[in-house]
Amino acid sequence: MSCTDKNDKIFTSEIKSDTTKSYHKKEKTKPLFDTILNEGNVILYGDTTIQKDKIRRVLIKFEPYIAFDDYKVNIENVKAKLDLDSHELGKQFRTVIRECYNDSENLFAGHYTFATWGCGSPCQMNVLIDRRTGKIYDAPDSSVGSEYKKNSRMLIINPPEEENYYYNDCIFCKPEIYILNETTKKFEKKEPLQ
């Protein structure tokens, strides 16, 4: 056949194959719903045909049972001379503590500074500085940060980052709530009501 061939009819040969395809309907297995994970305050229900070792991470929603407004205090404009000798960490970490203390926006619970610095991954050391006296006190250490307000005695250690969820597999990252006792200058951990 050529381009000048006036025969408009084109013949094609039929392709024959010696193979056939067969479509088998796969039997549908109904998922079995049961407990996949039961750890502490987390119960995960789901398809028990899933292998438990294939579950990589479990996210837990952090729902605070108290609020910053429950522990409101008045903000005071005070700043005594910093007493680095009042605490052993003041002697060891004087530069970072001094920088935190001089930051006028770093206020906690009305007249305190909450000083924090890194000590590895994940690790943050924290101290509390009374701006009335300049004295340094212990504060709970954290792994992934802290959250607090200028006008509240409430402190959240390891607050969740996105949409209030945190990973269950990080034992050092679990959010915890503390309330500052101004009389003793100690943080008291608040457990959820059972």
Steps between C-alpha positions, in 0.01 A plus 500: 500500500623846426384857534391505142295183533147586411357211689315657792448171671759407757507147623622415845558156627327396815738441790440173671639418838542173677470665844189597681447724799287383777364735765440333831287676751699534818314397806438800716602453859305695750719693739480394860467795733661458834760662723827560315675702770424562867765716671425734785230741392501379137280225366525447125223299334531382145547225250668215687613343174765775500823383653564697816870530425409690181349786701777757493368785712196584701392861546326600821291812534602721791191648659589717798257453785584845642574833333752781540214728611435272799827623656504869409729748674576870458805606302756704695767726353791400728861397438739448790869433449554144376646274773695236305647360824154404632495176293772264374373531140537877528874451540528248215271665242535867591502633140177338381323569832606865486376528138162349588468726805576813294231415244209719614250289302598178679257531790327218683237512777502877546851559638721207394728417210493147362853437370562209264797367300589186307696213655495246216237352276227493621578677825443845647598618845279756669516725804267752654625846598304715745519855362416642845813352661721387208523149651503187282283192568457154349255448213398179324726405210349439160573312180315693231432841654260666738194721485402767751339843526608823667189514715460135607672260743426205268785344301475233228817299450535335156192659341380327183606674181225447245128488566559390862631151413818337626671168424443214743839341431703790645497447876681828559260704282174448687337831593483574874329781688655671801376777728746729676449512876612855580548428869747213452628613154449142381309366202224253588404250231127484424367161400173465308194402698421133452 
